[in-house]
PDB file of C-alpha atoms in Angstrom:
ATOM      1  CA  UNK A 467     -13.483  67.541 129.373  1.00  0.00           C
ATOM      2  CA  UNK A 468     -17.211  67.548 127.619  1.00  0.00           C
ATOM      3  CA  UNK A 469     -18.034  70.992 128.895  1.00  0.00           C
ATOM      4  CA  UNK A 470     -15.226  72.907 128.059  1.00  0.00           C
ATOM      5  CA  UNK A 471     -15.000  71.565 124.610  1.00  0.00           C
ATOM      6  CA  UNK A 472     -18.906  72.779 124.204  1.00  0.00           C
ATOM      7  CA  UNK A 473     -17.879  76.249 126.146  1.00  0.00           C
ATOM      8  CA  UNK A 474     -14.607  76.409 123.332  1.00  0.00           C
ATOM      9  CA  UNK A 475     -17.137  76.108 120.511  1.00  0.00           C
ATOM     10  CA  UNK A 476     -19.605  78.330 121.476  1.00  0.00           C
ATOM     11  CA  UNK A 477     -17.079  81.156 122.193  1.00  0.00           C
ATOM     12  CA  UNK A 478     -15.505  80.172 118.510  1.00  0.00           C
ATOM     13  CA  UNK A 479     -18.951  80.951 117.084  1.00  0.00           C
ATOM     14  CA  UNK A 480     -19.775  83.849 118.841  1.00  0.00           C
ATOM     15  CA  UNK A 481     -16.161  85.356 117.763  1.00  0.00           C
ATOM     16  CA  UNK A 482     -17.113  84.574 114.185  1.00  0.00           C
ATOM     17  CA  UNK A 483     -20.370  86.332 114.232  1.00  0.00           C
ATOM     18  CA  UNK A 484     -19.865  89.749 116.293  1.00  0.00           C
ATOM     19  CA  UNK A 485     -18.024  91.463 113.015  1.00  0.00           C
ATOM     20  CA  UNK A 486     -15.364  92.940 115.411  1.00  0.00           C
ATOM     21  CA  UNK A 487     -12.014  91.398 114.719  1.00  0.00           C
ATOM     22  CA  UNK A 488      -8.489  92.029 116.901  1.00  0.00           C
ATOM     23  CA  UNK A 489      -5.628  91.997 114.228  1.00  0.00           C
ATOM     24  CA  UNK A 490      -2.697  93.035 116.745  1.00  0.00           C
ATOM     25  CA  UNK A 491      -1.318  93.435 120.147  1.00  0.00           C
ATOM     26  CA  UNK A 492       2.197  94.447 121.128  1.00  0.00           C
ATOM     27  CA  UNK A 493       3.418  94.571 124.720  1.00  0.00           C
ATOM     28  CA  UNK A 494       5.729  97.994 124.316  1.00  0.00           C
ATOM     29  CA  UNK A 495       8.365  98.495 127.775  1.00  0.00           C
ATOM     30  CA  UNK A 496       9.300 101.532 128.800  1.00  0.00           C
ATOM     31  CA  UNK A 497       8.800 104.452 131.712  1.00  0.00           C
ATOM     32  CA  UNK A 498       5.025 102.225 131.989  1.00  0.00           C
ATOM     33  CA  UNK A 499       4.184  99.063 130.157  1.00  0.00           C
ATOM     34  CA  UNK A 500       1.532  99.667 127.699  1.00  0.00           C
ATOM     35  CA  UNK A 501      -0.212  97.159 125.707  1.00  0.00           C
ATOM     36  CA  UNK A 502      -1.417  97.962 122.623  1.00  0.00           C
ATOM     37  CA  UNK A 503      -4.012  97.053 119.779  1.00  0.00           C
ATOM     38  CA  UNK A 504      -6.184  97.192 117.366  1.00  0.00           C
ATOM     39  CA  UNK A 505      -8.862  95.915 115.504  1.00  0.00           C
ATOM     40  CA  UNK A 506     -11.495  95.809 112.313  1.00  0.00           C
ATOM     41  CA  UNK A 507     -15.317  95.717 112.646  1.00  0.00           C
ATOM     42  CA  UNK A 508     -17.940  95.544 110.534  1.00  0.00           C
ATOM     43  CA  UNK A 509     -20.741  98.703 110.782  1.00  0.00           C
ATOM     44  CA  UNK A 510     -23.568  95.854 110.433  1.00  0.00           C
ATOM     45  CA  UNK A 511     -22.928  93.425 113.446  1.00  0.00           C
ATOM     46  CA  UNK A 512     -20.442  94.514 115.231  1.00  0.00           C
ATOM     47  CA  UNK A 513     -21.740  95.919 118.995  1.00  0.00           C
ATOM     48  CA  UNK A 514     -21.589  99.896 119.562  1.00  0.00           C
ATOM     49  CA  UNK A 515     -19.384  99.314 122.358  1.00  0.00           C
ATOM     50  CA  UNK A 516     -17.371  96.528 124.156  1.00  0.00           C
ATOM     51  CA  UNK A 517     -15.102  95.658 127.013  1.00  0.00           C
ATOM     52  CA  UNK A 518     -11.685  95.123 127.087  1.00  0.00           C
ATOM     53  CA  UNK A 519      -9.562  92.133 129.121  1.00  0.00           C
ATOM     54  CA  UNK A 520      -6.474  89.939 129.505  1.00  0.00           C
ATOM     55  CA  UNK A 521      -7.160  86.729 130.404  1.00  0.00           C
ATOM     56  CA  UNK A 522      -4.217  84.354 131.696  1.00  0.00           C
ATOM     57  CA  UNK A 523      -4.680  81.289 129.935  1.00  0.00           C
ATOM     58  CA  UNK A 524      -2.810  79.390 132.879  1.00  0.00           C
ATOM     59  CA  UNK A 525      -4.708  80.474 136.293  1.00  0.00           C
ATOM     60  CA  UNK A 526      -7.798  81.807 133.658  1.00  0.00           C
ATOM     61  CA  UNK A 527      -8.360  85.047 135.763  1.00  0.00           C
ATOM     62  CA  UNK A 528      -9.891  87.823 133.664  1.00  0.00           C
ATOM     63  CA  UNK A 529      -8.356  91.475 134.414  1.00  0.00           C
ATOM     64  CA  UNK A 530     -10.830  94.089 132.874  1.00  0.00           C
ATOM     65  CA  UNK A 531      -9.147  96.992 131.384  1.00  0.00           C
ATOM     66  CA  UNK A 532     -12.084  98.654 129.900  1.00  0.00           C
ATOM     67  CA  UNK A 533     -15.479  98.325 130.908  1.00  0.00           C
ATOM     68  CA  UNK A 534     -16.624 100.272 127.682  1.00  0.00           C
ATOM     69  CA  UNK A 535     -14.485 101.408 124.606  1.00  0.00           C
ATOM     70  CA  UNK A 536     -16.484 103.004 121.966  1.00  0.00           C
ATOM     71  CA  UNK A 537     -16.323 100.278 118.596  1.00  0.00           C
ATOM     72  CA  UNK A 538     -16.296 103.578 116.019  1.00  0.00           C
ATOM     73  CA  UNK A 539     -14.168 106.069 118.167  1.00  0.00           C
ATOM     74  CA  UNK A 540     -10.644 104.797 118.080  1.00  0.00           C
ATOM     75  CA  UNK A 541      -9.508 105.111 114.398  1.00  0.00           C
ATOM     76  CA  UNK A 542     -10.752 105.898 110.764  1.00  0.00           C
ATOM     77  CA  UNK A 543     -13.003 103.806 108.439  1.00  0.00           C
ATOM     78  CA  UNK A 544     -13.593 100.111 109.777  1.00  0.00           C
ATOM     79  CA  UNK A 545     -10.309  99.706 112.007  1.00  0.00           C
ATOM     80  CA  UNK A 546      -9.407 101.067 115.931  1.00  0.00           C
ATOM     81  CA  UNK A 547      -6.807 101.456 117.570  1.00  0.00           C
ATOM     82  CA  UNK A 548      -6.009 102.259 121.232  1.00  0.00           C
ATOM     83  CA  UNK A 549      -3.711 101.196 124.270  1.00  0.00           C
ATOM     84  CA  UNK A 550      -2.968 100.804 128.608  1.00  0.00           C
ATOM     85  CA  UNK A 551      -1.169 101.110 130.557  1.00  0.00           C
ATOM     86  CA  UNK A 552      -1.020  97.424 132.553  1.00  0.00           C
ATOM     87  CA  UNK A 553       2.316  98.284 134.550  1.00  0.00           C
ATOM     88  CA  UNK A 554      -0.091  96.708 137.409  1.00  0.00           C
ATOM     89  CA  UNK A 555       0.504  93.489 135.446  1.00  0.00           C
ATOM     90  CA  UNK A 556       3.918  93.087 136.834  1.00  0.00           C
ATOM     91  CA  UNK A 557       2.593  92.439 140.663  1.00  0.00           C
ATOM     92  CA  UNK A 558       0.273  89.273 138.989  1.00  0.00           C
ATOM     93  CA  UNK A 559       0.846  85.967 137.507  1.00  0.00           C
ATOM     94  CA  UNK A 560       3.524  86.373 134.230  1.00  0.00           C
ATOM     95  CA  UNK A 561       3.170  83.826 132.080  1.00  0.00           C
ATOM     96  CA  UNK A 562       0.552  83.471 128.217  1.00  0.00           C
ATOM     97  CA  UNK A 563      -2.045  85.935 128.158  1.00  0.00           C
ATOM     98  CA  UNK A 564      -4.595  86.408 125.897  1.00  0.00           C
ATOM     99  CA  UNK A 565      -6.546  90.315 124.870  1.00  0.00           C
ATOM    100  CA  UNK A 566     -10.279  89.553 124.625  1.00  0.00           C
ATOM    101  CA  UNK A 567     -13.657  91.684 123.904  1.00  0.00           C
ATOM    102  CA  UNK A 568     -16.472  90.831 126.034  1.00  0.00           C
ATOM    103  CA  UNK A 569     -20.119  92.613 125.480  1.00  0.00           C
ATOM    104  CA  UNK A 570     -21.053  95.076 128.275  1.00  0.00           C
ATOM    105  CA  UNK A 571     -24.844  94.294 127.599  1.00  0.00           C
ATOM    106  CA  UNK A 572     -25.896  92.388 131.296  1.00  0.00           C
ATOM    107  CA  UNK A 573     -27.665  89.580 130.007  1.00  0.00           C
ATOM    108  CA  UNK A 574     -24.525  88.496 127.971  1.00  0.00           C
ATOM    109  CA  UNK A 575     -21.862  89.880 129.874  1.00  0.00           C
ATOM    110  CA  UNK A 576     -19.584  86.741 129.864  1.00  0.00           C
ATOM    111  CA  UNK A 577     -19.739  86.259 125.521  1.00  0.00           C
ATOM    112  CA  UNK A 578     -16.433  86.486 124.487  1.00  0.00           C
ATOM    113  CA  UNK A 579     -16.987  88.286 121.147  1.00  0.00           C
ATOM    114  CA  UNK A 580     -13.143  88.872 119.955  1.00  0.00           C
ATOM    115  CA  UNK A 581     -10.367  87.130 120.681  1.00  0.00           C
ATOM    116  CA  UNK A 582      -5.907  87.671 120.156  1.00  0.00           C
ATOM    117  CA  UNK A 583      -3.830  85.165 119.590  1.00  0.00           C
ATOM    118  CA  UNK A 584      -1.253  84.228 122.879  1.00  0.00           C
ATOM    119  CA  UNK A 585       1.453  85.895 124.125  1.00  0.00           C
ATOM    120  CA  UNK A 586       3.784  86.210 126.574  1.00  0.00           C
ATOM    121  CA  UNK A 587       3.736  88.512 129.878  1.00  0.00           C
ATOM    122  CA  UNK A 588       6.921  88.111 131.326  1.00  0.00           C
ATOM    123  CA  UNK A 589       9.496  89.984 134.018  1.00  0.00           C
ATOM    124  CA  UNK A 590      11.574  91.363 131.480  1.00  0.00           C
ATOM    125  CA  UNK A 591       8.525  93.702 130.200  1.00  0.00           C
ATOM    126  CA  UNK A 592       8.498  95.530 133.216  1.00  0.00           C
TER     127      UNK A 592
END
């Protein structure tokens, strides 16, 4: 139990210092299922660019949707916006999920650098 607690607090620290923030993510049905979000950043310390993933916090499998979104290119002033289509979702584990930023530098490729709260993935959504 030791070494996730330590892996839980690092990733809590390293969400509180990248100045990139995610304030929302909706799960909208129709013809596809698209998820969408968005998010603040700070011009300072937040990272130039950034990839995008769910993360199942059940199985924990990662499924990348972006390797590389542009921090400054989805939206005016400090905030983005964008959305995916993830109607490949529906052929993988339902169940909590959670939208995360990860850096797309290689040495730090696994830092977690933003974080959404839970939410549900389930049948009816496709």
């Amino acid at each position: 139990m030791a070494p996730a607690d330590l892996t839980d607090r690092k990733t809590k620290s390293a969400v509180k210092s990248s100045g990139i923030k995610i304030t929302s993510v909706s799960v909208k049905k129709g013809r596809r299922t698209m998820i969408k979000y968005s998010w603040t950043y700070d011009d300072a310390k937040s990272p130039g660019e950034f990839a995008v993933a769910l993360i199942n916090l059940g199985t924990k499998e990662k499924y990348f949707l972006d390797m590389e979104t542009i921090t400054r290119d989805h939206g005016k002033g400090n905030t983005g916006t964008d959305s995916y289509d993830i109607t490949f979702m529906k052929d993988y584990p339902l169940g909590i999920y959670m939208l995360v930023f990860q850096l797309v530098d290689f040495d730090t490729w696994a830092e977690t650098i933003a974080k959404s709260k839970a939410f549900y993935l389930r049948k009816t959504d496709f």
